[in-house]
Amino acid sequence: MPNIYGMTLTDLENYFNENNEKPFRAKQVYEWLYQQKNADCLSWSNIKKECREKLMSDFSFNKLTLIKREIDDLTEKYLFELEDKERIEAVLMAHDYGLSVCVSSQVGCNMGCAFCESGRLKKIRNLQAYEIVCQILMIEEITGKKIHSVVIMGIGEPLDNEENVFKFIKIINQDIGLAIGSRHITLSTCGLVPKIKDLYDLKLQINLAISLHAPDDELRNRLMPVNKMYNIDQLMSVLKEYIRVTNRRVTIEYVMLSMVNDTQECALKLAALLQGMNVYVNLIPYNETNHLEFKKSSKARIDLFFDTLKKKGINVTVRKEFGRKISAACGQLRSKEV
Ligand code: SAH
């Protein structure tokens, strides 16, 4: 039975059409689910009784089960259980511009980045669209607050589950639903080149972030196995095309690993690679994990790397660190629970 939270507005309009009902019912359903946050469809007073009963028998209204909520200052970590008892995490962060949620897109991940803790747990399965939608909906319900922005940067490679992730984006983007603007949605990928093409073909006006982490193939092959499939050249050409077609600036994520990719040589190579492109580099302080061979770069090394990029005319920022105390930081999700 399909889950109601995995239905786009168009899917629901088609459903009502097929059942000889007015398609505007779809909007009413969205209002109940996402604005009233009322999942008891038998109580939906503006929809006639037979129609409510039919909805009840045609769809599952199950969400996720909250197992644990950990709070640390500006960060909250949520551990959810899925219907098949698998567990996933989402993180809520309070920024000065509003609340943002980092969602997971898969149970485990197959990309195998050398420094990433989440990748130690091989992919078990893709998340369904409703399982990603419910991470946000439930956090809004639990906190009673509106989510301003969403980053698809939790466990999983979103472009390895593109169908469900694109559906999820359409659902949360809907005005009469959660109404999260596409400019407030960021998808982060390790660089599955053909899927990046799909992204601009679909004209989703979301932000794209690329986990680059190394300025040359030799180093990137060591850190990110995906580079053996799609190398830096291929990645840069698709990004240039992406920027040309969408006219959007792309974020380049660069996790700072001490003495590995944070040298002056790397900074200069990175600046040369990105010269003239409409990108900005986000330097990510590494969260140390059980991968003992990787250490976080010192503040001094990050500052120097930052200055070198700046001097070469590259836009660059250093990411604020969130949630280290509760292991809610990048690459650490779920690892303690399994
Ligand atoms: N698979 C996607 C999204 C999930 S990872 C991607 O690769 O972009 C989100 C980001 O966290 C990536 O940039 C990833 O490289 C980074 N990351 C992983 N482990 C980390 C760690 N321990 N410290 C800091 N960043 C980490």
Short mmCIF file of C-alpha atoms and ligand atoms in Angstrom, two decimals:
data_model
loop_
_atom_site.label_atom_id
_atom_site.label_comp_id
_atom_site.label_asym_id
_atom_site.label_seq_id
_atom_site.Cartn_x
_atom_site.Cartn_y
_atom_site.Cartn_z
CA MET A 1 0.00 0.00 0.00
CA PRO A 2 1.50 3.40 -0.94
CA ASN A 3 2.30 5.78 1.87
CA ILE A 4 0.41 9.08 1.67
CA TYR A 5 3.54 11.09 2.58
CA GLY A 6 5.25 9.80 -0.55
CA MET A 7 2.60 11.26 -2.88
CA THR A 8 3.38 14.43 -4.79
CA LEU A 9 0.49 16.84 -5.32
CA THR A 10 0.27 15.66 -8.94
CA ASP A 11 0.18 12.00 -7.84
CA LEU A 12 -2.75 12.81 -5.57
CA GLU A 13 -4.54 14.82 -8.27
CA ASN A 14 -4.23 11.81 -10.59
CA TYR A 15 -5.50 9.54 -7.86
CA PHE A 16 -8.60 11.68 -7.32
CA ASN A 17 -9.19 11.97 -11.06
CA GLU A 18 -9.05 8.21 -11.43
CA ASN A 19 -11.54 7.89 -8.62
CA ASN A 20 -13.96 10.40 -10.15
CA GLU A 21 -13.25 12.94 -7.49
CA LYS A 22 -12.37 16.60 -7.93
CA PRO A 23 -8.57 17.04 -8.24
CA PHE A 24 -8.68 20.00 -5.79
CA ARG A 25 -9.11 17.37 -3.07
CA ALA A 26 -5.36 16.86 -3.41
CA LYS A 27 -4.76 20.35 -2.05
CA GLN A 28 -7.09 19.69 0.84
CA VAL A 29 -5.16 16.54 1.67
CA TYR A 30 -1.88 18.46 1.59
CA GLU A 31 -3.30 21.11 3.92
CA TRP A 32 -4.41 18.50 6.44
CA LEU A 33 -1.17 16.55 6.32
CA TYR A 34 1.42 19.28 6.22
CA GLN A 35 -0.22 22.44 7.53
CA GLN A 36 -2.72 21.12 10.08
CA LYS A 37 -0.41 18.14 10.68
CA ASN A 38 -3.47 15.98 11.17
CA ALA A 39 -2.96 12.40 10.00
CA ASP A 40 -6.36 11.19 11.15
CA CYS A 41 -8.01 11.29 7.77
CA LEU A 42 -11.41 10.26 9.12
CA SER A 43 -11.54 13.65 10.87
CA TRP A 44 -10.97 15.72 7.72
CA SER A 45 -14.19 17.68 7.82
CA ASN A 46 -14.09 19.32 4.37
CA ILE A 47 -13.86 15.95 2.59
CA LYS A 48 -16.91 13.73 2.32
CA LYS A 49 -17.10 10.59 4.37
CA GLU A 50 -16.88 7.97 1.58
CA CYS A 51 -13.87 9.72 0.17
CA ARG A 52 -12.13 9.78 3.57
CA GLU A 53 -12.82 6.10 4.02
CA LYS A 54 -11.45 5.32 0.61
CA LEU A 55 -8.27 7.28 1.38
CA MET A 56 -7.96 5.36 4.62
CA SER A 57 -8.13 2.03 2.81
CA ASP A 58 -5.92 3.03 -0.15
CA PHE A 59 -2.99 4.57 1.73
CA SER A 60 -0.74 3.98 4.67
CA PHE A 61 -0.51 7.00 6.98
CA ASN A 62 2.43 5.64 8.98
CA LYS A 63 5.30 7.97 9.74
CA LEU A 64 8.53 7.05 11.51
CA THR A 65 9.05 6.06 15.14
CA LEU A 66 11.14 8.46 17.19
CA ILE A 67 13.67 6.43 19.18
CA LYS A 68 15.87 9.15 20.60
CA ARG A 69 16.26 12.92 20.55
CA GLU A 70 19.54 14.37 21.79
CA ILE A 71 19.94 18.08 22.33
CA ASP A 72 23.20 20.00 22.45
CA ASP A 73 22.97 23.76 22.41
CA LEU A 74 22.15 24.69 18.80
CA THR A 75 21.91 21.13 17.50
CA GLU A 76 19.45 18.30 17.96
CA LYS A 77 19.92 14.75 16.74
CA TYR A 78 16.94 12.56 15.98
CA LEU A 79 17.15 8.80 15.70
CA PHE A 80 14.17 7.33 13.84
CA GLU A 81 13.08 3.77 13.26
CA LEU A 82 11.58 2.75 9.92
CA GLU A 83 8.79 0.25 9.40
CA ASP A 84 11.30 -2.56 8.76
CA LYS A 85 13.16 -1.62 12.00
CA GLU A 86 16.13 -0.07 10.21
CA ARG A 87 17.29 3.15 11.83
CA ILE A 88 18.23 6.52 10.39
CA GLU A 89 19.21 9.90 11.74
CA ALA A 90 18.39 13.50 11.00
CA VAL A 91 19.92 16.61 12.54
CA LEU A 92 18.28 19.93 13.34
CA MET A 93 20.52 23.00 13.41
CA ALA A 94 19.64 26.51 14.56
CA HIS A 95 21.21 29.13 12.30
CA ASP A 96 20.69 32.85 12.68
CA TYR A 97 18.55 32.78 9.51
CA GLY A 98 16.31 29.93 10.76
CA LEU A 99 16.18 26.21 11.41
CA SER A 100 17.71 23.75 9.02
CA VAL A 101 17.44 19.97 8.91
CA CYS A 102 20.06 17.59 7.56
CA VAL A 103 18.25 14.50 6.22
CA SER A 104 19.49 11.01 5.39
CA SER A 105 18.71 9.56 1.98
CA GLN A 106 19.74 5.91 2.39
CA VAL A 107 20.24 3.32 5.12
CA GLY A 108 24.04 3.10 4.99
CA CYS A 109 26.07 4.25 1.98
CA ASN A 110 28.10 2.52 -0.73
CA MET A 111 30.45 5.34 -1.66
CA GLY A 112 33.14 4.25 0.79
CA CYS A 113 34.91 7.59 1.33
CA ALA A 114 38.01 6.80 3.37
CA PHE A 115 37.43 9.40 6.10
CA CYS A 116 33.66 9.01 6.51
CA GLU A 117 32.13 7.08 9.37
CA SER A 118 28.68 6.73 7.82
CA GLY A 119 30.19 4.94 4.86
CA ARG A 120 31.41 2.11 7.06
CA LEU A 121 27.88 0.81 7.07
CA LYS A 122 27.31 -0.45 3.55
CA LYS A 123 24.06 0.52 1.92
CA ILE A 124 21.22 -1.63 3.15
CA ARG A 125 18.55 0.08 1.12
CA ASN A 126 17.34 3.33 -0.36
CA LEU A 127 14.91 5.41 1.62
CA GLN A 128 11.45 5.82 0.15
CA ALA A 129 10.35 9.39 -0.54
CA TYR A 130 7.95 9.33 2.44
CA GLU A 131 10.75 8.28 4.78
CA ILE A 132 12.73 11.37 3.85
CA VAL A 133 9.66 13.67 3.96
CA CYS A 134 8.74 12.34 7.42
CA GLN A 135 12.15 13.28 8.86
CA ILE A 136 11.22 16.91 8.29
CA LEU A 137 7.53 16.67 9.05
CA MET A 138 8.16 14.90 12.35
CA ILE A 139 10.80 17.41 13.42
CA GLU A 140 8.31 20.21 12.75
CA GLU A 141 5.69 18.33 14.76
CA ILE A 142 8.01 17.57 17.68
CA THR A 143 9.46 21.07 17.96
CA GLY A 144 6.33 22.95 16.90
CA LYS A 145 8.59 25.09 14.71
CA LYS A 146 8.82 25.75 11.01
CA ILE A 147 11.84 24.42 9.14
CA HIS A 148 13.48 27.06 6.98
CA SER A 149 15.95 24.99 4.99
CA VAL A 150 16.95 21.44 4.22
CA VAL A 151 20.31 19.92 3.40
CA ILE A 152 20.48 16.42 1.93
CA MET A 153 23.80 15.68 3.60
CA GLY A 154 23.00 12.97 6.13
CA ILE A 155 23.70 9.30 5.58
CA GLY A 156 23.66 8.14 1.98
CA GLU A 157 24.44 9.37 -1.49
CA PRO A 158 21.31 11.17 -2.68
CA LEU A 159 22.09 10.72 -6.37
CA ASP A 160 22.34 6.98 -5.79
CA ASN A 161 18.63 7.23 -4.85
CA GLU A 162 17.63 9.99 -7.18
CA GLU A 163 14.06 8.97 -7.92
CA ASN A 164 13.00 9.05 -4.27
CA VAL A 165 15.11 12.11 -3.52
CA PHE A 166 13.63 14.11 -6.42
CA LYS A 167 10.14 13.12 -5.32
CA PHE A 168 10.97 14.18 -1.77
CA ILE A 169 12.13 17.57 -3.07
CA LYS A 170 8.87 18.07 -4.99
CA ILE A 171 6.80 17.17 -1.93
CA ILE A 172 8.51 19.45 0.61
CA ASN A 173 8.70 22.24 -1.96
CA GLN A 174 4.91 22.37 -2.41
CA ASP A 175 3.45 25.76 -1.40
CA ILE A 176 0.42 24.37 0.33
CA GLY A 177 2.52 21.71 2.04
CA LEU A 178 5.75 22.19 3.96
CA ALA A 179 6.56 25.05 1.57
CA ILE A 180 10.33 24.79 1.74
CA GLY A 181 11.58 26.96 -1.12
CA SER A 182 13.86 25.30 -3.65
CA ARG A 183 16.52 27.93 -2.91
CA HIS A 184 16.45 26.63 0.65
CA ILE A 185 17.16 23.04 -0.37
CA THR A 186 20.75 21.83 -0.87
CA LEU A 187 21.70 18.48 -2.31
CA SER A 188 25.23 17.29 -1.59
CA THR A 189 26.82 14.64 -3.80
CA CYS A 190 30.18 12.95 -4.06
CA GLY A 191 29.95 13.49 -7.82
CA LEU A 192 27.89 10.92 -9.73
CA VAL A 193 28.41 12.70 -13.04
CA PRO A 194 25.49 11.38 -15.17
CA LYS A 195 23.06 12.06 -12.33
CA ILE A 196 24.21 15.67 -12.09
CA LYS A 197 23.04 16.01 -15.69
CA ASP A 198 19.60 14.75 -14.67
CA LEU A 199 19.55 17.42 -12.04
CA TYR A 200 19.76 20.27 -14.50
CA ASP A 201 17.54 18.57 -17.06
CA LEU A 202 14.81 18.42 -14.43
CA LYS A 203 15.20 22.13 -13.72
CA LEU A 204 14.98 21.69 -9.98
CA GLN A 205 16.04 25.10 -8.73
CA ILE A 206 17.87 23.70 -5.72
CA ASN A 207 21.40 24.36 -4.52
CA LEU A 208 24.04 21.87 -5.49
CA ALA A 209 27.02 21.04 -3.30
CA ILE A 210 29.86 18.84 -4.49
CA SER A 211 32.07 16.90 -2.09
CA LEU A 212 35.39 17.46 -3.82
CA HIS A 213 37.88 17.12 -0.96
CA ALA A 214 40.96 16.88 -3.22
CA PRO A 215 42.34 18.96 -6.10
CA ASP A 216 43.85 16.11 -8.14
CA ASP A 217 42.94 12.56 -9.14
CA GLU A 218 45.81 10.93 -7.34
CA LEU A 219 44.65 12.18 -3.94
CA ARG A 220 40.94 12.00 -4.71
CA ASN A 221 41.24 8.36 -5.78
CA ARG A 222 42.67 7.61 -2.36
CA LEU A 223 40.01 9.50 -0.42
CA MET A 224 36.95 8.84 -2.56
CA PRO A 225 36.60 5.62 -4.58
CA VAL A 226 33.91 7.27 -6.72
CA ASN A 227 36.71 9.24 -8.39
CA LYS A 228 37.89 6.08 -10.13
CA MET A 229 34.56 6.00 -11.90
CA TYR A 230 34.15 9.75 -12.54
CA ASN A 231 37.39 11.68 -12.33
CA ILE A 232 37.94 15.35 -11.60
CA ASP A 233 38.00 16.31 -15.29
CA GLN A 234 34.62 14.72 -15.91
CA LEU A 235 33.24 16.26 -12.74
CA MET A 236 34.48 19.74 -13.64
CA SER A 237 33.01 19.57 -17.14
CA VAL A 238 29.60 18.56 -15.91
CA LEU A 239 29.73 21.32 -13.29
CA LYS A 240 30.64 23.92 -15.88
CA GLU A 241 27.68 22.77 -17.94
CA TYR A 242 25.45 22.78 -14.85
CA ILE A 243 26.47 26.36 -14.05
CA ARG A 244 25.98 27.43 -17.68
CA VAL A 245 22.50 25.92 -17.95
CA THR A 246 21.18 26.87 -14.50
CA ASN A 247 23.12 30.07 -13.95
CA ARG A 248 23.47 28.99 -10.32
CA ARG A 249 26.52 29.08 -8.13
CA VAL A 250 27.74 25.68 -6.96
CA THR A 251 29.21 24.94 -3.54
CA ILE A 252 32.46 22.97 -3.41
CA GLU A 253 32.80 21.11 -0.11
CA TYR A 254 36.32 20.47 1.07
CA VAL A 255 36.84 18.58 4.32
CA MET A 256 40.09 19.64 5.99
CA LEU A 257 42.28 16.60 6.75
CA SER A 258 45.53 17.47 8.46
CA MET A 259 48.62 16.97 6.26
CA VAL A 260 46.52 15.07 3.72
CA ASN A 261 44.65 17.67 1.66
CA ASP A 262 45.32 20.87 3.61
CA THR A 263 48.78 21.70 2.29
CA GLN A 264 49.70 24.88 0.43
CA GLU A 265 50.26 22.80 -2.68
CA CYS A 266 46.68 21.55 -2.45
CA ALA A 267 45.35 25.07 -1.90
CA LEU A 268 47.14 26.35 -5.01
CA LYS A 269 46.01 23.40 -7.11
CA LEU A 270 42.44 23.84 -5.91
CA ALA A 271 42.52 27.54 -6.75
CA ALA A 272 43.80 26.75 -10.25
CA LEU A 273 41.15 24.08 -10.76
CA LEU A 274 38.30 26.39 -9.79
CA GLN A 275 39.62 29.59 -11.37
CA GLY A 276 36.88 31.47 -13.21
CA MET A 277 34.08 29.13 -12.17
CA ASN A 278 30.95 30.39 -10.42
CA VAL A 279 31.57 28.39 -7.25
CA TYR A 280 32.34 28.96 -3.63
CA VAL A 281 34.43 26.69 -1.48
CA ASN A 282 33.15 25.60 1.91
CA LEU A 283 36.00 24.37 4.09
CA ILE A 284 34.64 21.76 6.49
CA PRO A 285 36.47 21.18 9.78
CA TYR A 286 36.91 17.40 9.95
CA ASN A 287 35.10 15.58 12.74
CA GLU A 288 37.50 12.95 13.93
CA THR A 289 36.07 9.44 13.79
CA ASN A 290 37.37 5.91 14.26
CA HIS A 291 39.34 6.35 11.05
CA LEU A 292 42.41 7.08 13.10
CA GLU A 293 44.62 7.84 10.12
CA PHE A 294 42.77 11.12 9.61
CA LYS A 295 43.13 14.08 11.93
CA LYS A 296 41.42 17.42 11.80
CA SER A 297 43.42 20.35 10.49
CA SER A 298 44.44 22.92 13.07
CA LYS A 299 42.82 26.32 12.98
CA ALA A 300 46.09 27.80 11.77
CA ARG A 301 46.23 25.40 8.81
CA ILE A 302 42.61 26.09 7.91
CA ASP A 303 43.25 29.85 8.10
CA LEU A 304 46.28 29.58 5.85
CA PHE A 305 44.42 27.44 3.29
CA PHE A 306 41.55 29.94 3.42
CA ASP A 307 43.89 32.91 2.86
CA THR A 308 45.61 31.23 -0.07
CA LEU A 309 42.29 30.60 -1.82
CA LYS A 310 41.14 34.16 -1.06
CA LYS A 311 44.31 35.66 -2.50
CA LYS A 312 43.73 33.70 -5.68
CA GLY A 313 40.28 35.23 -5.94
CA ILE A 314 38.28 32.15 -4.92
CA ASN A 315 35.12 32.67 -2.80
CA VAL A 316 35.61 30.71 0.37
CA THR A 317 33.99 30.19 3.78
CA VAL A 318 34.69 27.93 6.74
CA ARG A 319 31.75 25.85 7.88
CA LYS A 320 30.51 26.40 11.41
CA GLU A 321 30.82 23.24 13.47
CA PHE A 322 27.62 21.71 14.80
CA GLY A 323 26.81 18.95 17.21
CA ARG A 324 30.17 17.42 18.01
CA LYS A 325 29.18 16.53 21.56
CA ILE A 326 26.26 14.41 20.44
CA SER A 327 27.99 12.88 17.42
CA ALA A 328 25.61 14.70 15.17
CA ALA A 329 28.40 16.05 13.01
CA CYS A 330 28.96 15.18 9.36
CA GLY A 331 29.99 11.63 8.78
CA GLN A 332 29.15 10.48 12.29
CA LEU A 333 25.47 9.79 12.04
CA ARG A 334 24.14 6.45 13.19
CA SER A 335 27.59 5.00 13.79
CA LYS A 336 27.17 4.86 17.56
CA GLU A 337 23.80 3.16 17.38
CA VAL A 338 24.74 0.10 15.38
N1 SAH B 1 27.03 11.44 -0.07
C1 SAH B 1 26.87 12.85 -0.09
C2 SAH B 1 26.13 13.44 1.12
C3 SAH B 1 26.44 12.89 2.48
S1 SAH B 1 28.02 13.28 3.19
C4 SAH B 1 28.20 13.54 -0.32
O1 SAH B 1 29.19 12.86 -0.41
O2 SAH B 1 28.22 14.76 -0.45
C5 SAH B 1 27.95 14.98 3.60
C6 SAH B 1 29.31 15.66 3.69
O3 SAH B 1 30.01 15.32 4.90
C7 SAH B 1 30.25 15.25 2.55
O4 SAH B 1 30.91 16.39 2.07
C8 SAH B 1 31.21 14.33 3.28
O5 SAH B 1 32.40 14.17 2.58
C9 SAH B 1 31.35 15.03 4.61
N2 SAH B 1 31.93 14.22 5.68
C10 SAH B 1 31.92 12.88 5.82
N3 SAH B 1 32.54 12.51 6.95
C11 SAH B 1 32.95 13.64 7.56
C12 SAH B 1 33.62 13.91 8.78
N4 SAH B 1 33.99 12.95 9.60
N5 SAH B 1 33.89 15.20 9.07
C13 SAH B 1 33.47 16.21 8.27
N6 SAH B 1 32.82 16.00 7.12
C14 SAH B 1 32.56 14.74 6.76
#
